[in-house]
mmCIF file of C-alpha atoms in Angstrom:
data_model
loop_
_atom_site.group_PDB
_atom_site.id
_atom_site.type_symbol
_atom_site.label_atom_id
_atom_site.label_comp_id
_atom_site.label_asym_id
_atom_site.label_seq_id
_atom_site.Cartn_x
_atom_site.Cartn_y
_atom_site.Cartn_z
ATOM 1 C CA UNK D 1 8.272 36.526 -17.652
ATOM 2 C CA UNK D 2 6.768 33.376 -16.193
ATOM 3 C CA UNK D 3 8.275 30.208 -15.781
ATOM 4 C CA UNK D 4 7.177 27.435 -18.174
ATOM 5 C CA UNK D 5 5.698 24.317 -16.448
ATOM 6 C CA UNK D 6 6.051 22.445 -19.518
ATOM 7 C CA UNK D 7 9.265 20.825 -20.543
ATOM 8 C CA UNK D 8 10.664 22.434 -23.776
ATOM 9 C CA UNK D 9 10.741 20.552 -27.342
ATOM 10 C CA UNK D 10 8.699 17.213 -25.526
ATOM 11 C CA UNK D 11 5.729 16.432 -27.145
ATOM 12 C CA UNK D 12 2.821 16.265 -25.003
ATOM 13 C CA UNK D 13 0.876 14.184 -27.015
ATOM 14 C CA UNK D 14 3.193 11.301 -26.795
ATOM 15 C CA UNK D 15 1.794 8.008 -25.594
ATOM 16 C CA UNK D 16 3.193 7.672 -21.957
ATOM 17 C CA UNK D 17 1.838 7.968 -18.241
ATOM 18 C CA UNK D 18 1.305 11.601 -16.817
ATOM 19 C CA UNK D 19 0.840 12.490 -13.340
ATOM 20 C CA UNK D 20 -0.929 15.490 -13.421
ATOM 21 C CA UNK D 21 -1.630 18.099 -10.358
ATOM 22 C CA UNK D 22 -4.253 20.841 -11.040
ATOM 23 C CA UNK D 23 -4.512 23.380 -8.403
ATOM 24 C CA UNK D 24 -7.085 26.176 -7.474
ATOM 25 C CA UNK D 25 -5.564 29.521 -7.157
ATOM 26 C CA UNK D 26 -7.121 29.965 -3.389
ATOM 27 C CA UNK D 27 -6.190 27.422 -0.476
ATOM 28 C CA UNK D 28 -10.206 27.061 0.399
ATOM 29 C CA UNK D 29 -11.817 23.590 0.663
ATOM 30 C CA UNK D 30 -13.969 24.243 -2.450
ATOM 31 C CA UNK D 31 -14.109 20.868 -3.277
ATOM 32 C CA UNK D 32 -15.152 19.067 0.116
ATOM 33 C CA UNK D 33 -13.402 18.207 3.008
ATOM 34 C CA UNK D 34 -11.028 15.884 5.016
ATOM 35 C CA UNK D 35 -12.551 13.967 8.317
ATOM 36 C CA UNK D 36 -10.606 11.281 10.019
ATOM 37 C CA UNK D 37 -8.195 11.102 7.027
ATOM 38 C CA UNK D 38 -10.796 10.579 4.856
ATOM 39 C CA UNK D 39 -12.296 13.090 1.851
ATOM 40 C CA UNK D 40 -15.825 14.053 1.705
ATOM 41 C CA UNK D 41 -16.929 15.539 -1.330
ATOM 42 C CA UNK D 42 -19.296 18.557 -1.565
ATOM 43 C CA UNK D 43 -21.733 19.330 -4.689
ATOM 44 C CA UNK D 44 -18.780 21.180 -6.616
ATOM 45 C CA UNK D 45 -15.936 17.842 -5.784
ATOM 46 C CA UNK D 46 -18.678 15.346 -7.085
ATOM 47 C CA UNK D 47 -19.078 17.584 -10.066
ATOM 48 C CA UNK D 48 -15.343 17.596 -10.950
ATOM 49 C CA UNK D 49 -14.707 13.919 -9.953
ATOM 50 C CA UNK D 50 -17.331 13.200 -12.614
ATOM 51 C CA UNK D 51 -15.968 15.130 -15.256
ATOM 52 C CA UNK D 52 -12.537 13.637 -14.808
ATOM 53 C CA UNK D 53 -14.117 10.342 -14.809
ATOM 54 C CA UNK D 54 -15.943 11.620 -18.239
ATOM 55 C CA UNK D 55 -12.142 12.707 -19.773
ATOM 56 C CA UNK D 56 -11.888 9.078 -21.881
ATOM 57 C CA UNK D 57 -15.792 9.888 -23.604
ATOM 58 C CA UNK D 58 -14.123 12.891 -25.430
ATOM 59 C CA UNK D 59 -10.724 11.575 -26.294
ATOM 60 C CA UNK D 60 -10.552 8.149 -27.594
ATOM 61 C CA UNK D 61 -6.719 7.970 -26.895
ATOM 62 C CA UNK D 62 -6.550 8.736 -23.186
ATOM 63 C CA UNK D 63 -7.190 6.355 -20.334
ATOM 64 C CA UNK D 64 -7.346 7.234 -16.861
ATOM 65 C CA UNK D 65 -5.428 5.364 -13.731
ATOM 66 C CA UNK D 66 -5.802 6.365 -10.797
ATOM 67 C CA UNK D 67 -6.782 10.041 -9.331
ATOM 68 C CA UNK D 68 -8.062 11.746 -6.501
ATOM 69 C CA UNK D 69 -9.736 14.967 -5.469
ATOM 70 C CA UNK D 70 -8.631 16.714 -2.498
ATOM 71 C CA UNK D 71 -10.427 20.052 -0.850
ATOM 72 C CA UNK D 72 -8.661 22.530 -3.350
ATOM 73 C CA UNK D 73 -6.540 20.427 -5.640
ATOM 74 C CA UNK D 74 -6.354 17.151 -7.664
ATOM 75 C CA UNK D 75 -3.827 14.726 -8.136
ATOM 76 C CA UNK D 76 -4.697 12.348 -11.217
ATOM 77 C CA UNK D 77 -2.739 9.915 -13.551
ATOM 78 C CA UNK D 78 -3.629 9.403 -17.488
ATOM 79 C CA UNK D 79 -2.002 7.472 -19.889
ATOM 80 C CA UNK D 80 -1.500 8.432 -23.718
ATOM 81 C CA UNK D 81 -2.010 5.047 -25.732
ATOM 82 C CA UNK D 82 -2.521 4.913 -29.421
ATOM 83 C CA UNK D 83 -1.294 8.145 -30.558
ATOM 84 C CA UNK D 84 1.872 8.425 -32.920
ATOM 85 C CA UNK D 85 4.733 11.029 -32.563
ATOM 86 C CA UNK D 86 4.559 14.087 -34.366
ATOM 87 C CA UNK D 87 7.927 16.237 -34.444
ATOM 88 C CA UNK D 88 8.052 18.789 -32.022
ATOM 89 C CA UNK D 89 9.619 22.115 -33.217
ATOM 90 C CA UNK D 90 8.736 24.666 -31.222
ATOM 91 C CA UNK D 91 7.771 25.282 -27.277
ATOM 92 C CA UNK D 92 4.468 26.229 -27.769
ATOM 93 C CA UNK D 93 3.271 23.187 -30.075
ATOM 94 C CA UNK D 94 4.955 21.120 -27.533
ATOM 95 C CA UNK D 95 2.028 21.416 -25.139
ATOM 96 C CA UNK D 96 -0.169 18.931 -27.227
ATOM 97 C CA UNK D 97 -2.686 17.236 -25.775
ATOM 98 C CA UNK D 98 -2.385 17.088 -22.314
ATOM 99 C CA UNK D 99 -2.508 21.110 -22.322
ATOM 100 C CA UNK D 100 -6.007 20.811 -24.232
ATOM 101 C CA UNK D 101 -7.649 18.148 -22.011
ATOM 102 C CA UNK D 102 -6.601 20.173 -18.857
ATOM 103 C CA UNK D 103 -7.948 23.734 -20.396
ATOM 104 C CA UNK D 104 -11.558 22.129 -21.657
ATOM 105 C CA UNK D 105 -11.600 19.970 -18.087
ATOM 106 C CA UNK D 106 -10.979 23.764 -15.982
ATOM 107 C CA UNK D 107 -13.166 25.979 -19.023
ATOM 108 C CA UNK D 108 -16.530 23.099 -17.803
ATOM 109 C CA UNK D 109 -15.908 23.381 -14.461
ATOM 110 C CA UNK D 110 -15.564 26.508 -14.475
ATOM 111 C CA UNK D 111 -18.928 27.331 -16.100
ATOM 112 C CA UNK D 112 -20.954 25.137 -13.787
ATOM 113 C CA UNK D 113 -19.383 26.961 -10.693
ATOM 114 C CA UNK D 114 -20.418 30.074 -12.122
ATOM 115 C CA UNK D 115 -24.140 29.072 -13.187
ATOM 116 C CA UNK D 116 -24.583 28.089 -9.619
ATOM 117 C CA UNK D 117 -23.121 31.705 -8.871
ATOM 118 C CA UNK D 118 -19.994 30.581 -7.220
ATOM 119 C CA UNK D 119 -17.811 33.474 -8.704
ATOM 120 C CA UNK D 120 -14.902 33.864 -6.279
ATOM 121 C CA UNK D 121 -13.715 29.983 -7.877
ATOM 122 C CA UNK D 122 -10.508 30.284 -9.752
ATOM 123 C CA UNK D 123 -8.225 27.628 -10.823
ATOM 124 C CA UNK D 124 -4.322 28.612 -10.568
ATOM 125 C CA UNK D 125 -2.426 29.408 -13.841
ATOM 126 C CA UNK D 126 -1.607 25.828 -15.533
ATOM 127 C CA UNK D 127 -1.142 22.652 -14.054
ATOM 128 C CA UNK D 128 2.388 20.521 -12.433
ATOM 129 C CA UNK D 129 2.949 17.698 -14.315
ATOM 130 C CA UNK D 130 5.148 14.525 -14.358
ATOM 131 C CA UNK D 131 5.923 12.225 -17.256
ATOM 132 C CA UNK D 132 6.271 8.631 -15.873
ATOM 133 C CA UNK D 133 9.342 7.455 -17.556
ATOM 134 C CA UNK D 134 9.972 3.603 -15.742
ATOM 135 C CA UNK D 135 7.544 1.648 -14.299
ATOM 136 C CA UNK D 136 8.930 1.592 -11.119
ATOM 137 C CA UNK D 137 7.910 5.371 -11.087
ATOM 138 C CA UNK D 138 4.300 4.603 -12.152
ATOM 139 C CA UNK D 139 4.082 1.850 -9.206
ATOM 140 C CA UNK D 140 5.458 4.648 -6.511
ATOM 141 C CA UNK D 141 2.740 7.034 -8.190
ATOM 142 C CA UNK D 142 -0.137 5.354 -7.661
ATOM 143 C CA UNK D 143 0.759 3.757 -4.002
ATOM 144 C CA UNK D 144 1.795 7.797 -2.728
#
């Protein structure tokens, strides 16, 4: 069986800071590349930069902080705000809304790579994230 990435009985759709990490399942530079320490984006990085930046249009309750795209993953930091607590009783409804912004972010990607017949793209299985608990964490998150 594989290992959960979410933690068990936490409810996703809490209001709180998440530092996200959203990997492809190959180690190519599908996304641009780095140059003197510095990332240049390609056609399919400027694509998924925008529709990060377009995650707040389609739910009201999320805000993003900081992120970044790098040649074949993406480090990014949203915060929940507005939403109230609903009990969490089983794993699998604990996913909540984080879980659903990440799937419809990969599923649009996704589809423009392939109309532009770029098949061999493939996000990895899930996503790594971080709930930012203190805000001494959120400071060291968005200064690493």
């Amino acid at each position: 069986p594989r290992k959960a990435n979410r933690l068990s009985f936490y409810d996703y759709s809490q209001n709180a800071y998440y530092f996200l990490t959203i990997c492809l399942e190959s180690k190519d530079f599908d996304f641009g590349k780095v140059i003197n320490e510095q990332m240049f984006l390609n056609y399919f990085g400027k694509f998924v930069n925008e529709r990060w930046r377009e995650i707040p249009k389609h739910y009201n309750n999320i805000r993003l902080d900081s992120w970044v795209i790098m040649p074949n993953h993406i480090h990014g930091l949203l915060e929940i705000k507005g939403t109230e607590p609903v009990p969490v009783l089983t794993r699998k409804s604990s996913c909540g809304l984080i879980s659903n912004v990440i799937k419809s972010f990969k599923g649009i990607c996704t589809k423009e790579f392939y109309k532009n017949n770029y098949f061999d793209f493939k996000w990895q299985r899930s996503f790594n994230d971080e709930i930012i608990r203190k805000p001494e964490d959120l400071f060291i998150v968005r200064i690493s």
